[in-house]
Amino acid sequence: MTSKTGLEFKVGDAVVYPAHGVGKVAAIETQEVAGMSLEVYVVTFDHEKMTLRVPTKKAVTAGLRSLAADDVVTKALTTLKGRARIKRTMWSRRAQEYEAKINSGDLISIAEVVRDLHRADTQPEQSYSERQLYESALDRMAREVAAANKIDKDAAVELLAKSLSAKKPIPTAEAA
């Protein structure tokens, strides 16, 4: 079924909603809202045990999109191999920026967060909030890479780990 906006999600399609990650279009329904008829995508997120209804006419402005194309996934994996770019601003400010990138739904932005917050075994331990943001970004990225490559989430995490292990180390304070 094609909505009037030209988006062509069908029942069963995997889609990405910025604030929740990868979901599946479970149905396309017409609902009565405030006396008006409204066509909505019913998107389920199994990992969050949540169902979201997105009006088909508002799907684009809400940020609902198809899974990342192969070239975007490749670029995201390449991003993981890059050098971490950590700004010298207060943690609270950086944390807000990381959270915004994760919730943007943009795979490349999420990859930047994973890259910047990743710690090798030889590096100092992360704070609790750093680890929470890192795990959130890693989980979001792994789910989309898994869905895009038609592999399970564990295989996607392995793929991300390989890319991360190939990244350039962060210079330590002594080296700087």
Backbone as CSV, one residue per row, in Angstrom:
resi,resn,N_x,N_y,N_z,CA_x,CA_y,CA_z,C_x,C_y,C_z
1,MET,0.850,-1.194,0.000,0.000,0.000,0.000,0.886,1.245,0.000
2,THR,0.627,2.148,-0.873,1.406,3.375,-0.957,0.608,4.508,-0.322
3,SER,1.264,5.227,0.564,0.577,6.370,1.173,0.645,7.550,0.212
4,LYS,-0.058,8.604,0.574,-0.112,9.782,-0.292,1.224,10.535,-0.343
5,THR,2.148,10.186,0.577,3.446,10.867,0.595,4.443,10.193,-0.340
6,GLY,4.103,9.005,-0.847,5.018,8.305,-1.732,5.897,7.312,-0.988
7,LEU,5.831,7.299,0.336,6.564,6.280,1.083,5.916,4.946,0.780
8,GLU,6.720,3.951,0.596,6.135,2.671,0.226,6.517,1.580,1.199
9,PHE,6.225,1.760,2.455,6.466,0.690,3.399,5.318,-0.279,3.320
10,LYS,5.658,-1.547,3.329,4.647,-2.594,3.287,4.693,-3.349,4.609
11,VAL,3.633,-4.071,4.887,3.596,-4.902,6.080,4.762,-5.891,5.978
12,GLY,5.531,-5.990,7.054,6.686,-6.882,7.073,8.011,-6.181,6.805
13,ASP,7.968,-4.937,6.308,9.207,-4.194,6.038,9.907,-3.813,7.344
14,ALA,11.230,-3.911,7.334,12.015,-3.410,8.460,12.231,-1.918,8.217
15,VAL,11.996,-1.119,9.244,12.136,0.338,9.143,12.921,0.846,10.350
16,VAL,13.390,2.083,10.256,14.112,2.700,11.369,13.352,3.941,11.814
17,TYR,13.068,4.001,13.108,12.459,5.185,13.701,13.545,5.800,14.589
18,PRO,13.867,7.086,14.400,15.032,7.688,15.060,15.186,7.395,16.550
19,ALA,14.153,7.571,17.321,14.302,7.430,18.768,14.271,5.987,19.257
20,HIS,13.916,5.035,18.388,13.770,3.651,18.849,14.540,2.620,18.044
21,GLY,15.098,3.018,16.910,15.884,2.072,16.132,15.051,1.251,15.170
22,VAL,15.478,-0.003,14.975,14.870,-0.861,13.966,13.569,-1.474,14.475
23,GLY,12.544,-1.342,13.653,11.253,-1.954,13.940,10.716,-2.599,12.680
24,LYS,9.532,-3.169,12.796,8.916,-3.840,11.653,7.507,-3.300,11.463
25,VAL,7.148,-3.024,10.207,5.783,-2.571,9.922,4.870,-3.786,10.090
26,ALA,4.059,-3.764,11.151,3.185,-4.887,11.459,1.857,-4.773,10.711
27,ALA,1.433,-3.542,10.445,0.153,-3.327,9.770,0.078,-1.889,9.268
28,ILE,-0.843,-1.669,8.356,-1.188,-0.310,7.930,-2.683,-0.219,8.161
29,GLU,-3.063,0.655,9.078,-4.459,0.733,9.495,-5.026,2.120,9.238
30,THR,-6.337,2.166,9.172,-7.030,3.445,9.147,-7.721,3.563,10.494
31,GLN,-7.407,4.631,11.220,-7.980,4.828,12.544,-8.787,6.109,12.583
32,GLU,-9.751,6.119,13.476,-10.586,7.286,13.685,-9.968,8.105,14.813
33,VAL,-9.489,9.313,14.507,-8.881,10.172,15.530,-9.575,11.530,15.470
34,ALA,-10.174,11.925,16.556,-10.874,13.207,16.664,-11.842,13.413,15.502
35,GLY,-12.570,12.352,15.173,-13.576,12.443,14.116,-13.006,12.430,12.704
36,MET,-11.687,12.259,12.580,-11.070,12.216,11.253,-10.493,10.832,11.009
37,SER,-10.485,10.437,9.751,-9.913,9.165,9.376,-8.409,9.359,9.131
38,LEU,-7.584,8.508,9.734,-6.140,8.672,9.658,-5.484,7.342,9.314
39,GLU,-4.679,7.342,8.253,-3.951,6.139,7.864,-2.630,6.120,8.639
40,VAL,-2.326,5.004,9.315,-1.115,4.913,10.128,-0.335,3.634,9.842
41,TYR,0.998,3.750,9.979,1.851,2.566,9.990,1.889,2.088,11.432
42,VAL,1.651,0.812,11.653,1.789,0.226,12.979,3.155,-0.443,12.992
43,VAL,4.084,0.154,13.754,5.464,-0.334,13.780,5.721,-0.978,15.138
44,THR,6.210,-2.228,15.115,6.519,-2.918,16.361,8.030,-2.981,16.558
45,PHE,8.435,-2.812,17.810,9.838,-2.894,18.196,9.937,-4.032,19.205
46,ASP,10.301,-5.225,18.725,10.337,-6.399,19.590,11.287,-6.238,20.759
47,HIS,12.472,-5.630,20.509,13.463,-5.503,21.576,13.012,-4.569,22.692
48,GLU,12.053,-3.688,22.400,11.522,-2.784,23.432,10.101,-3.165,23.836
49,LYS,9.578,-4.233,23.210,8.199,-4.665,23.454,7.251,-3.472,23.362
50,MET,7.359,-2.764,22.226,6.623,-1.528,22.043,5.980,-1.498,20.658
51,THR,4.860,-0.833,20.560,4.198,-0.615,19.282,4.005,0.882,19.100
52,LEU,4.332,1.363,17.905,4.237,2.784,17.599,3.321,2.948,16.395
53,ARG,2.456,3.941,16.434,1.598,4.235,15.283,2.043,5.572,14.706
54,VAL,2.473,5.532,13.453,2.977,6.733,12.786,2.050,7.057,11.625
55,PRO,1.424,8.246,11.620,0.567,8.610,10.475,1.381,8.549,9.183
56,THR,0.828,7.929,8.156,1.572,7.772,6.903,1.952,9.128,6.312
57,LYS,1.094,10.138,6.482,1.407,11.472,5.943,2.525,12.162,6.718
58,LYS,2.756,11.744,7.956,3.776,12.371,8.801,5.022,11.491,8.929
59,ALA,5.069,10.376,8.242,6.173,9.429,8.394,7.525,10.071,8.083
60,VAL,7.594,10.870,7.021,8.865,11.501,6.642,9.288,12.509,7.700
61,THR,8.394,13.387,8.132,8.758,14.390,9.131,9.049,13.743,10.483
62,ALA,8.448,12.582,10.759,8.722,11.865,12.012,10.077,11.168,11.945
63,GLY,10.633,11.052,10.739,11.953,10.450,10.591,11.936,8.973,10.264
64,LEU,10.757,8.399,10.044,10.669,6.982,9.687,11.368,6.783,8.351
65,ARG,12.264,5.783,8.289,13.003,5.557,7.050,13.257,4.071,6.837
66,SER,13.695,3.738,5.642,14.091,2.369,5.333,15.427,2.086,5.995
67,LEU,15.807,0.813,6.031,17.125,0.453,6.557,18.203,1.131,5.730
68,ALA,19.346,1.332,6.326,20.476,1.958,5.633,20.899,1.094,4.445
69,ALA,21.253,1.761,3.355,21.728,1.062,2.161,23.126,0.495,2.437
70,ASP,23.560,-0.437,1.607,24.867,-1.082,1.786,26.008,-0.081,1.882
71,ASP,25.969,0.967,1.034,27.065,1.942,1.050,27.097,2.726,2.367
72,VAL,25.937,2.975,2.951,25.876,3.690,4.236,26.405,2.787,5.355
73,VAL,26.047,1.501,5.313,26.543,0.547,6.310,28.069,0.459,6.207
74,THR,28.585,0.389,4.987,30.035,0.325,4.769,30.713,1.575,5.311
75,LYS,30.115,2.741,5.051,30.680,4.006,5.539,30.654,4.052,7.074
76,ALA,29.587,3.523,7.669,29.481,3.492,9.134,30.564,2.589,9.727
77,LEU,30.804,1.432,9.100,31.848,0.520,9.585,33.226,1.154,9.433
78,THR,33.419,1.910,8.350,34.683,2.619,8.137,34.852,3.710,9.195
79,THR,33.755,4.373,9.564,33.782,5.406,10.604,34.311,4.830,11.919
80,LEU,33.928,3.581,12.221,34.377,2.947,13.465,35.894,2.805,13.517
81,LYS,36.521,2.672,12.337,37.971,2.469,12.284,38.746,3.772,12.467
82,GLY,38.056,4.900,12.361,38.725,6.201,12.459,39.171,6.520,13.869
83,ARG,39.912,7.597,13.980,40.396,8.060,15.284,39.254,8.745,16.030
84,ALA,39.145,8.439,17.308,38.105,9.053,18.131,38.298,10.565,18.163
85,ARG,37.186,11.276,18.039,37.239,12.736,18.121,36.503,13.148,19.392
86,ILE,37.260,13.411,20.416,36.631,13.763,21.685,36.897,15.230,21.967
87,LYS,35.819,15.992,22.013,35.938,17.425,22.278,36.325,17.650,23.725
88,ARG,36.971,18.723,23.987,37.406,19.056,25.343,36.345,19.895,26.054
89,THR,35.100,19.507,25.911,34.023,20.214,26.606,33.598,19.383,27.816
90,MET,32.750,19.961,28.639,32.276,19.253,29.824,31.544,17.986,29.417
91,TRP,31.637,16.945,30.260,31.003,15.666,29.955,29.492,15.822,29.738
92,SER,28.834,16.638,30.537,27.380,16.774,30.405,27.001,17.281,29.012
93,ARG,27.786,18.203,28.488,27.542,18.734,27.140,27.787,17.652,26.084
94,ARG,28.912,16.931,26.222,29.224,15.852,25.270,28.167,14.764,25.337
95,ALA,27.720,14.439,26.548,26.703,13.397,26.724,25.420,13.780,25.997
96,GLN,25.032,15.055,26.086,23.838,15.531,25.372,24.015,15.383,23.864
97,GLU,25.210,15.741,23.376,25.486,15.627,21.945,25.442,14.163,21.499
98,TYR,26.024,13.275,22.305,26.004,11.852,21.973,24.573,11.321,21.951
99,GLU,23.790,11.715,22.944,22.392,11.282,23.028,21.615,11.753,21.795
100,ALA,21.852,13.002,21.391,21.182,13.555,20.204,21.579,12.774,18.950
101,LYS,22.863,12.406,18.842,23.318,11.633,17.685,22.660,10.255,17.663
102,ILE,22.582,9.608,18.830,21.953,8.283,18.904,20.492,8.379,18.482
103,ASN,19.786,9.386,18.985,18.356,9.525,18.695,18.062,10.147,17.337
104,SER,19.125,10.570,16.614,18.914,11.119,15.269,18.503,10.001,14.309
105,GLY,18.887,8.775,14.645,18.570,7.656,13.768,19.538,7.535,12.604
106,ASP,20.491,8.447,12.493,21.457,8.431,11.396,22.574,7.448,11.746
107,LEU,22.746,6.412,10.919,23.708,5.353,11.218,25.136,5.873,11.342
108,ILE,25.506,6.838,10.513,26.865,7.384,10.566,27.076,8.125,11.900
109,SER,26.106,8.912,12.327,26.206,9.628,13.608,26.310,8.650,14.776
110,ILE,25.531,7.573,14.715,25.576,6.563,15.772,26.959,5.898,15.781
111,ALA,27.502,5.643,14.590,28.843,5.046,14.474,29.889,5.966,15.105
112,GLU,29.722,7.283,14.950,30.657,8.236,15.554,30.636,8.126,17.080
113,VAL,29.445,7.948,17.651,29.329,7.804,19.102,30.016,6.517,19.552
114,VAL,29.757,5.421,18.828,30.391,4.143,19.167,31.911,4.293,19.107
115,ARG,32.399,4.899,18.028,33.847,5.096,17.858,34.428,5.939,18.992
116,ASP,33.773,7.052,19.300,34.310,7.980,20.304,34.283,7.406,21.716
117,LEU,33.303,6.570,22.027,33.172,6.052,23.389,33.778,4.664,23.575
118,HIS,34.221,4.037,22.495,34.816,2.696,22.606,36.118,2.751,23.396
119,ARG,36.292,1.783,24.274,37.530,1.666,25.046,38.144,0.303,24.776
120,ALA,39.422,0.298,24.387,40.144,-0.964,24.231,40.467,-1.484,25.633
121,ASP,40.805,-2.757,25.722,41.118,-3.356,27.026,42.266,-2.648,27.727
122,THR,43.154,-2.043,26.946,44.337,-1.384,27.516,44.036,0.021,28.018
123,GLN,42.832,0.521,27.743,42.500,1.900,28.121,41.757,1.938,29.448
124,PRO,41.730,3.119,30.082,41.058,3.229,31.383,39.562,2.917,31.291
125,GLU,39.013,2.490,32.407,37.597,2.133,32.515,36.710,3.354,32.231
126,GLN,35.534,3.103,31.646,34.578,4.184,31.380,33.760,4.469,32.633
127,SER,33.239,5.681,32.693,32.297,6.003,33.766,30.981,5.291,33.444
128,TYR,30.104,5.219,34.431,28.814,4.551,34.237,28.028,5.190,33.086
129,SER,27.957,6.520,33.061,27.158,7.192,32.027,27.783,7.023,30.644
130,GLU,29.115,7.010,30.576,29.784,6.762,29.293,29.439,5.366,28.781
131,ARG,29.519,4.391,29.685,29.232,3.008,29.307,27.779,2.858,28.851
132,GLN,26.859,3.524,29.550,25.433,3.454,29.169,25.225,4.002,27.750
133,LEU,25.818,5.160,27.461,25.687,5.755,26.128,26.343,4.865,25.071
134,TYR,27.511,4.339,25.399,28.230,3.462,24.463,27.385,2.234,24.138
135,GLU,26.849,1.584,25.171,26.060,0.375,24.958,24.778,0.669,24.198
136,SER,24.179,1.814,24.463,22.974,2.218,23.747,23.277,2.411,22.257
137,ALA,24.363,3.116,21.960,24.751,3.360,20.564,25.151,2.055,19.872
138,LEU,25.912,1.217,20.567,26.347,-0.058,19.996,25.147,-0.943,19.678
139,ASP,24.194,-0.993,20.609,22.994,-1.801,20.411,22.186,-1.296,19.214
140,ARG,21.995,0.023,19.140,21.218,0.626,18.050,21.892,0.335,16.709
141,MET,23.220,0.503,16.668,23.955,0.278,15.428,23.933,-1.201,15.039
142,ALA,24.143,-2.073,16.017,24.164,-3.517,15.738,22.821,-3.991,15.190
143,ARG,21.727,-3.479,15.733,20.400,-3.894,15.249,20.193,-3.493,13.781
144,GLU,20.634,-2.280,13.427,20.439,-1.856,12.038,21.378,-2.598,11.089
145,VAL,22.627,-2.780,11.491,23.574,-3.522,10.652,23.084,-4.961,10.475
146,ALA,22.564,-5.559,11.547,22.041,-6.923,11.474,20.870,-7.003,10.491
147,ALA,19.936,-6.062,10.608,18.765,-6.071,9.728,19.163,-5.794,8.277
148,ALA,20.083,-4.856,8.073,20.503,-4.500,6.715,21.270,-5.641,6.043
149,ASN,22.076,-6.377,6.830,22.878,-7.473,6.274,22.203,-8.830,6.400
150,LYS,20.977,-8.834,6.966,20.224,-10.068,7.168,21.030,-11.108,7.963
151,ILE,21.618,-10.637,9.060,22.343,-11.509,9.983,21.760,-11.289,11.372
152,ASP,22.099,-12.143,12.333,21.553,-11.911,13.673,22.378,-10.843,14.399
153,LYS,21.825,-10.363,15.501,22.447,-9.241,16.210,23.843,-9.602,16.717
154,ASP,24.038,-10.840,17.185,25.354,-11.246,17.693,26.410,-11.187,16.597
155,ALA,26.046,-11.618,15.390,26.980,-11.562,14.257,27.295,-10.098,13.922
156,ALA,26.308,-9.231,14.046,26.516,-7.807,13.780,27.453,-7.200,14.827
157,VAL,27.301,-7.593,16.086,28.178,-7.096,17.144,29.616,-7.530,16.858
158,GLU,29.791,-8.782,16.391,31.132,-9.280,16.012,31.736,-8.411,14.908
159,LEU,30.906,-8.099,13.906,31.345,-7.275,12.785,31.793,-5.891,13.271
160,LEU,31.015,-5.302,14.178,31.364,-3.992,14.733,32.654,-4.090,15.561
161,ALA,32.795,-5.172,16.320,33.995,-5.354,17.142,35.245,-5.439,16.267
162,LYS,35.130,-6.124,15.128,36.277,-6.223,14.203,36.661,-4.842,13.695
163,SER,35.669,-4.049,13.313,35.950,-2.696,12.829,36.561,-1.838,13.930
164,LEU,36.050,-1.985,15.158,36.575,-1.202,16.280,38.009,-1.603,16.622
165,SER,38.327,-2.882,16.500,39.681,-3.323,16.849,40.694,-2.843,15.814
166,ALA,40.203,-2.452,14.634,41.093,-1.933,13.592,41.288,-0.423,13.700
167,LYS,40.606,0.199,14.682,40.694,1.662,14.760,42.010,2.122,15.344
168,LYS,42.335,3.360,15.053,43.564,3.973,15.555,43.368,4.309,17.031
169,PRO,44.366,4.043,17.858,44.203,4.304,19.294,44.137,5.805,19.596
170,ILE,43.496,6.110,20.702,43.425,7.497,21.186,44.768,7.817,21.818
171,PRO,45.361,8.955,21.475,46.639,9.285,22.118,46.426,9.493,23.609
172,THR,47.315,8.954,24.400,47.186,9.110,25.856,47.698,10.481,26.274
173,ALA,47.411,10.864,27.482,47.821,12.187,27.982,49.336,12.331,27.979
174,GLU,50.058,11.213,28.250,51.519,11.272,28.277,52.068,11.545,26.870
175,ALA,51.400,10.965,25.867,51.881,11.115,24.485,51.548,12.483,23.915
176,ALA,50.529,13.115,24.471,50.091,14.405,23.915,50.989,15.539,24.280
